[in-house]
Short mmCIF file of C-alpha atoms in Angstrom, two decimals:
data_model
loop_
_atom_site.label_atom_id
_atom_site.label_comp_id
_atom_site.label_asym_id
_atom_site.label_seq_id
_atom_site.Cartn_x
_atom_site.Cartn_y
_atom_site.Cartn_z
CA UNK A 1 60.59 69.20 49.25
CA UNK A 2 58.27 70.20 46.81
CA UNK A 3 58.74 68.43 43.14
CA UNK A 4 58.82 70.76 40.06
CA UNK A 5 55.99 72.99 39.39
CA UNK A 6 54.18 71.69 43.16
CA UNK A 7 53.24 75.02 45.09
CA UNK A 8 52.87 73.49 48.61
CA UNK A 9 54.92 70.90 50.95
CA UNK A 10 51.52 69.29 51.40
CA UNK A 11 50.56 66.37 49.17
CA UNK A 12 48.13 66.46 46.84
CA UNK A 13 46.30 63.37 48.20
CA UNK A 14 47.03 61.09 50.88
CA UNK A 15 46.53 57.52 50.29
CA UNK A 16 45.12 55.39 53.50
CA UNK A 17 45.53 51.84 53.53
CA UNK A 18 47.47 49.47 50.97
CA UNK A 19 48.15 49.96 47.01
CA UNK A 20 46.68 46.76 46.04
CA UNK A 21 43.31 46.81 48.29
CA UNK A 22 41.96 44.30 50.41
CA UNK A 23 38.58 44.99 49.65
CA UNK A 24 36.36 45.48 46.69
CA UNK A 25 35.19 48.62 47.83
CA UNK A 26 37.35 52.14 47.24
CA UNK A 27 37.01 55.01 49.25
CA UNK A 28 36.99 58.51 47.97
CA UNK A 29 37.04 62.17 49.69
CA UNK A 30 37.57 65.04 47.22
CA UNK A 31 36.01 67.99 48.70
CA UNK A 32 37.10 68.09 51.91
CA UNK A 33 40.96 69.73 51.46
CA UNK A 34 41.62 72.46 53.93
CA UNK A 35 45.17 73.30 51.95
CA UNK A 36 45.27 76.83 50.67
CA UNK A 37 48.29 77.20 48.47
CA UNK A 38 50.08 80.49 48.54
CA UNK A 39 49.37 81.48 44.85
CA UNK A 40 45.83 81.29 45.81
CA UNK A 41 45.87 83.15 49.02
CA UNK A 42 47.31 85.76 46.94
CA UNK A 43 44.82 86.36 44.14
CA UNK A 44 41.80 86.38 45.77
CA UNK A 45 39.22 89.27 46.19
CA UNK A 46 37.29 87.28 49.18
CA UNK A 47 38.45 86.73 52.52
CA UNK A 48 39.84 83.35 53.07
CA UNK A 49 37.55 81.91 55.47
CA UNK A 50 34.96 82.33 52.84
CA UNK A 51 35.75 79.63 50.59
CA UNK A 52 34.76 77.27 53.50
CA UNK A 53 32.09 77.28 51.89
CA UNK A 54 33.16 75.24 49.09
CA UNK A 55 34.33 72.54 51.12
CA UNK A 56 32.89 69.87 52.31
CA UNK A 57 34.04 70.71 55.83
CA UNK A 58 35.91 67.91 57.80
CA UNK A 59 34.16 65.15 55.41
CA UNK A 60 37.77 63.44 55.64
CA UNK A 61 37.16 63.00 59.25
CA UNK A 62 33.62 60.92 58.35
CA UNK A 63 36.29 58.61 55.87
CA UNK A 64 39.11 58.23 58.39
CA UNK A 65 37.19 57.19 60.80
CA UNK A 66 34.80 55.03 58.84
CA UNK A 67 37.80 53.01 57.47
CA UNK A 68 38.83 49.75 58.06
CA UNK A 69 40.64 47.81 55.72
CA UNK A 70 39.43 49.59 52.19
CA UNK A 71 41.84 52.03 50.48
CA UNK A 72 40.80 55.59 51.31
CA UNK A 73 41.96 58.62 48.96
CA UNK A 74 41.82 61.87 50.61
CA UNK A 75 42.29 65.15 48.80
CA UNK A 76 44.75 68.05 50.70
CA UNK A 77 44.45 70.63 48.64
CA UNK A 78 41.24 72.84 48.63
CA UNK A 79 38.47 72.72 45.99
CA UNK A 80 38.91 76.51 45.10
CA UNK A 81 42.11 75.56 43.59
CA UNK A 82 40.77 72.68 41.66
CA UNK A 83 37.56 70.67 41.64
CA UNK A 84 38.41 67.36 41.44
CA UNK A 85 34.19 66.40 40.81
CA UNK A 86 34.77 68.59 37.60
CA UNK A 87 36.23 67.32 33.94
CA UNK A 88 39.59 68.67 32.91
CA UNK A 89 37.57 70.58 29.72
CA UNK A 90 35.13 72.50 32.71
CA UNK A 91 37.20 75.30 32.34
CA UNK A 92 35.49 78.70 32.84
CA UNK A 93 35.90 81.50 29.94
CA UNK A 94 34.87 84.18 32.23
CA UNK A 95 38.12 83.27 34.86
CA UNK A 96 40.37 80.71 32.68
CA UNK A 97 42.40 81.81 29.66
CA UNK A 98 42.53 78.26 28.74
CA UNK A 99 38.76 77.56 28.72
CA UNK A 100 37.64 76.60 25.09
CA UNK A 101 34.40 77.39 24.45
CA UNK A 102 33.89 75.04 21.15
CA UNK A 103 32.86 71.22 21.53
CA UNK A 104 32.09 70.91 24.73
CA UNK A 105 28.45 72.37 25.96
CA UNK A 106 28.28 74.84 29.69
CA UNK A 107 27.04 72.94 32.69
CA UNK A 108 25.05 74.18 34.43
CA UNK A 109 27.41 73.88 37.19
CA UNK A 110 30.00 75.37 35.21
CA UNK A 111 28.03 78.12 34.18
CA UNK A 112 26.85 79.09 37.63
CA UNK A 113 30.82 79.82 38.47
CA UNK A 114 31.53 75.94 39.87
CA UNK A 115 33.83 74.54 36.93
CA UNK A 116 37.20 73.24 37.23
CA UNK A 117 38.90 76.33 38.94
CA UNK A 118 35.48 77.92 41.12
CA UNK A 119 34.60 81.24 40.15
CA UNK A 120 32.62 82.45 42.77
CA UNK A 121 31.62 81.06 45.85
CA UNK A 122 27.96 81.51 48.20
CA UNK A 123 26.90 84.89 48.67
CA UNK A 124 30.55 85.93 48.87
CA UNK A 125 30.46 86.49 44.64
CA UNK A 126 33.40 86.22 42.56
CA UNK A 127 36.91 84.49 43.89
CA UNK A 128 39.41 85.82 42.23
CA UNK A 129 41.01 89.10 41.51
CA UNK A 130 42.35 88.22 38.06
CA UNK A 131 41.76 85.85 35.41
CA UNK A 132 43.51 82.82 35.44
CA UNK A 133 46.14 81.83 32.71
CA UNK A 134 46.00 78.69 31.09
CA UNK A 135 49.21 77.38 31.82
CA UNK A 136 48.52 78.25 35.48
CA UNK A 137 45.45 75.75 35.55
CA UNK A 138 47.32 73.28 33.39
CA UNK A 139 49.87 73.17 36.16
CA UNK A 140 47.28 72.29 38.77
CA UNK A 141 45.45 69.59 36.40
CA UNK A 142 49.19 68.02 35.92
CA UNK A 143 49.53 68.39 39.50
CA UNK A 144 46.37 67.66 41.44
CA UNK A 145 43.36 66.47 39.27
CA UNK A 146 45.13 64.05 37.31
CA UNK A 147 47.14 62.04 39.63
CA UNK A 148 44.25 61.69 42.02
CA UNK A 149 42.20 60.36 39.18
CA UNK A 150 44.80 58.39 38.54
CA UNK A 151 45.35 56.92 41.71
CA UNK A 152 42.03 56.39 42.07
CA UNK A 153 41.38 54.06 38.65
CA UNK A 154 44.61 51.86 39.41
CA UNK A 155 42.96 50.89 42.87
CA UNK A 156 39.52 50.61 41.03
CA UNK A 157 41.63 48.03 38.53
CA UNK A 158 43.44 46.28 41.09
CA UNK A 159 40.42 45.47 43.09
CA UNK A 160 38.37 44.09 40.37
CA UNK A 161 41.06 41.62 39.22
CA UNK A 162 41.40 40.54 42.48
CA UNK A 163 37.81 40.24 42.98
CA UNK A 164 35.87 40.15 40.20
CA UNK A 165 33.99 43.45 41.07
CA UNK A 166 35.13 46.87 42.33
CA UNK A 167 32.81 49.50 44.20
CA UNK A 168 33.92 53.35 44.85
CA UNK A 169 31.72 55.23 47.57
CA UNK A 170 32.82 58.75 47.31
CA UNK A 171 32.29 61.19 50.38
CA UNK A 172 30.59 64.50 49.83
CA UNK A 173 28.85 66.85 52.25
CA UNK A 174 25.82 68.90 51.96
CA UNK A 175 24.12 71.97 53.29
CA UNK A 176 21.05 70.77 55.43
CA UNK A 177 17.96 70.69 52.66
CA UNK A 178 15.28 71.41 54.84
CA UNK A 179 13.77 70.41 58.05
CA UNK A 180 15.30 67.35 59.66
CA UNK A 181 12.05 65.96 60.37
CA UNK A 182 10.73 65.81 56.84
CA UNK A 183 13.93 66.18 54.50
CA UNK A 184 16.56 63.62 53.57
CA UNK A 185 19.49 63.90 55.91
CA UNK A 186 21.66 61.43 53.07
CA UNK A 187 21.47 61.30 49.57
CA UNK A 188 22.43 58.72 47.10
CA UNK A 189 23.91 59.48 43.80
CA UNK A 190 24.60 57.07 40.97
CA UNK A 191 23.71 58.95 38.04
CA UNK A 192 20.57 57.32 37.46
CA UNK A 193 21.67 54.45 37.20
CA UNK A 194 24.77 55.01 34.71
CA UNK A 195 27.40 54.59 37.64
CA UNK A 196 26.17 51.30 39.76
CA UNK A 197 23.94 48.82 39.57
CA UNK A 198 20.56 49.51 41.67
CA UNK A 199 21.06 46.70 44.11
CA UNK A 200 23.78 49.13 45.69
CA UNK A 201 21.52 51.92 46.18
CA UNK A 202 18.83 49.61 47.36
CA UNK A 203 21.26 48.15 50.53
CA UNK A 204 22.35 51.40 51.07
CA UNK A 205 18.73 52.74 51.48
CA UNK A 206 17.97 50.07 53.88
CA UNK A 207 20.54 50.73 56.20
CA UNK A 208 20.32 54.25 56.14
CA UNK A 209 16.42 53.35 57.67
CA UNK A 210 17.58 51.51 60.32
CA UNK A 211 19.93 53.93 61.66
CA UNK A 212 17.15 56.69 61.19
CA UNK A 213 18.24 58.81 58.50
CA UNK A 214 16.10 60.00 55.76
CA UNK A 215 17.42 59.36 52.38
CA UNK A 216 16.51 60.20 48.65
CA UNK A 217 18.25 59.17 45.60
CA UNK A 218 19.65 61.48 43.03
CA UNK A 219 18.03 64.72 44.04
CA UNK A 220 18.85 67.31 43.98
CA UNK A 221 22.70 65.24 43.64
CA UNK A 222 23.24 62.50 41.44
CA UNK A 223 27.07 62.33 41.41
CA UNK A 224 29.33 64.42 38.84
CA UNK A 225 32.67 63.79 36.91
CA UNK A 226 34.43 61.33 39.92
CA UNK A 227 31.46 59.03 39.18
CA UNK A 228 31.12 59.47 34.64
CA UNK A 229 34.79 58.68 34.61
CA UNK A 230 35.04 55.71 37.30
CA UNK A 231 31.64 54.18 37.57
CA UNK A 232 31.39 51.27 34.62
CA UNK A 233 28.80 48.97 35.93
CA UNK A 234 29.13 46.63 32.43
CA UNK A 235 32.17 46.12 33.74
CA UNK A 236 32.29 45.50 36.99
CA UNK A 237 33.13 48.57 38.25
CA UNK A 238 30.31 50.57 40.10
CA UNK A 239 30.68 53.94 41.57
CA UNK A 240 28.33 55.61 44.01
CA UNK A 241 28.39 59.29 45.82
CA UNK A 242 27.45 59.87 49.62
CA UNK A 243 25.98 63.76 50.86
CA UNK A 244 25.84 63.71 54.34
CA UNK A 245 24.22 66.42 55.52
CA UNK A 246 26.61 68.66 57.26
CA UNK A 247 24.39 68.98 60.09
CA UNK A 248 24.51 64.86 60.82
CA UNK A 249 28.40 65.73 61.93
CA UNK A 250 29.51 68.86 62.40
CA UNK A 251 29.43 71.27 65.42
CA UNK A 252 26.32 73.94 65.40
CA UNK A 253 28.27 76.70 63.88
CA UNK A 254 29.05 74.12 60.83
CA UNK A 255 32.50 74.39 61.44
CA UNK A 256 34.19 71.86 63.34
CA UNK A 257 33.34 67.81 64.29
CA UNK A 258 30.17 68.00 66.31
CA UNK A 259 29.05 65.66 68.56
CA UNK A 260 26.93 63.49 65.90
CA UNK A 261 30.21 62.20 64.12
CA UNK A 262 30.46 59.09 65.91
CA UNK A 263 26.91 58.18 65.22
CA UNK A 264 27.72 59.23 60.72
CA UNK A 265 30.63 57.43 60.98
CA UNK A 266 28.77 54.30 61.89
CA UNK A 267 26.38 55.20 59.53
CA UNK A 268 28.91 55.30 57.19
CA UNK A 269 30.76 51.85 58.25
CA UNK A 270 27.40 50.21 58.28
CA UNK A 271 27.31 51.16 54.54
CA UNK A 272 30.48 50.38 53.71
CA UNK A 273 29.97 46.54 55.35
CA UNK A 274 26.85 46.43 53.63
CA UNK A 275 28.51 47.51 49.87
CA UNK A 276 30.78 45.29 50.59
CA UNK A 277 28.87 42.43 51.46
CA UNK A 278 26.38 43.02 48.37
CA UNK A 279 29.31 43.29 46.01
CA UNK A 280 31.24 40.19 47.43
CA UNK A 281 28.67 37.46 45.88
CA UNK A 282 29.88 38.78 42.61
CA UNK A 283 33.38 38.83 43.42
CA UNK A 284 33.29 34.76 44.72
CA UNK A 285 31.78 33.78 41.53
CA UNK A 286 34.59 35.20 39.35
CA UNK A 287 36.96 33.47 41.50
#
């Protein structure tokens, strides 16, 4: 049953693989939640398949089959009911009762309609057929965006003390960004260089060449808040985002698995061995 103040049967997150991890490296997926609670379905203006096009469709399938023994968070519910990439004070005045407007400077993410709680989404224009109240959002942060943050920094914590060093690669999608020929089919966020150290990149870029996929690093994504909050490289703790482009994965209509998901997910395992293998030298010497 649904605890108090949960709108959905469906978890908030599912947790793959063991609390304590056996790995230094954590696995995220926070965009690719296909549940659609009923107090959403209710207030929108847009029809439902729209907001597709906020996920990062079937991303989660990329991560489950990628995973071997790391600890894999995957978020259920969708990211038009809460961005989990987004801080807690992204709030949007123009939806969100609750949004305060002093101390905290617009993204301009935020002030495109992407905050916290999407306002709009694609050519489809605004979401919602109200404004939000603030207790209403506060309910989903207390519900959804906290404990997966949550969840996420104890495994982050319990790797590094058992290693020495913890790594989270978190799984994004993107729309293709141009010819696959010429444009990168994978890019590599780390905030510049705020949320890993460069070696990662640098292993990750290499392997990405020898399985043939373009890359570039930072542009036009350089990771947002799942990165600021959990990547502290002084400390051990590095955190880098993955866009695959959709196209790498997904069926032709950009709707389903395609046919090139086996070959990303061994993209994406070959990565994963090769984070882990750069990250492990570290980890032996603190032992």
């Amino acid at each position: 049953m649904p605890s108090q103040g949960q709108v959905t049967s469906t978890p908030s997150f599912v947790r793959h693989g063991p609390l304590e991890p056996l790995t230094p490296v954590i696995l995220s997926v926070p965009h690719a939640g296909r549940d659609y609670p009923l107090p959403l379905r209710s207030s929108i203006r847009v029809p439902l398949a729209a907001l597709k096009g906020l996920e990062d469709r079937y991303a989660d399938a990329l991560g489950l089959d990628a995973r071997g023994a790391e600890t894999l968070f995957v978020a259920q519910r969708a990211r038009a009911w809460i961005d989990l990439n987004r801080a807690e004070h992204e709030r949007d005045p123009r939806l969100d009762d609750g949004a305060v407007t002093i101390g905290h400077p617009q993204s301009a993410k935020l002030r495109s309609g992407l905050g916290l709680v999407p306002r709009r989404v694609g050519n489809s224009g605004d979401i919602w057929q109200r404004r939000l109240s603030a207790d209403e959002v506060q309910m989903r942060i207390h519900a959804d965006h906290r404990p997966y943050h949550a969840a996420i920094a104890a495994a982050l914590a319990s790797a590094r003390v058992r290693f020495g060093v913890a790594v989270l690669v978190d799984i994004h999608s993107m729309p293709s960004l141009g010819s696959p020929a010429s444009a990168p089919r994978l890019v590599l966020g780390d905030r510049f260089g705020k949320s890993a150290a460069a070696r990662f990149i640098g292993r990750i870029e290499g392997v990405a060449r020898a399985h043939g996929v373009a890359t570039a690093a930072n542009a036009p994504y350089s990771g947002g808040h799942i990165l600021e909050r959990h990547g502290e490289p002084r400390r051990g703790v590095h955190a880098i985002q993955l866009e695959f482009d959709r196209a790498l994965y997904l069926d032709s209509a950009l709707d389903g698995p395609g046919p090139g998901l086996p070959a990303a997910t061994q993209l994406l395992r070959a990565i994963i061995d090769a984070v882990t293998d750069e990250a492990l030298p570290t980890a032996i010497a603190a032992e």
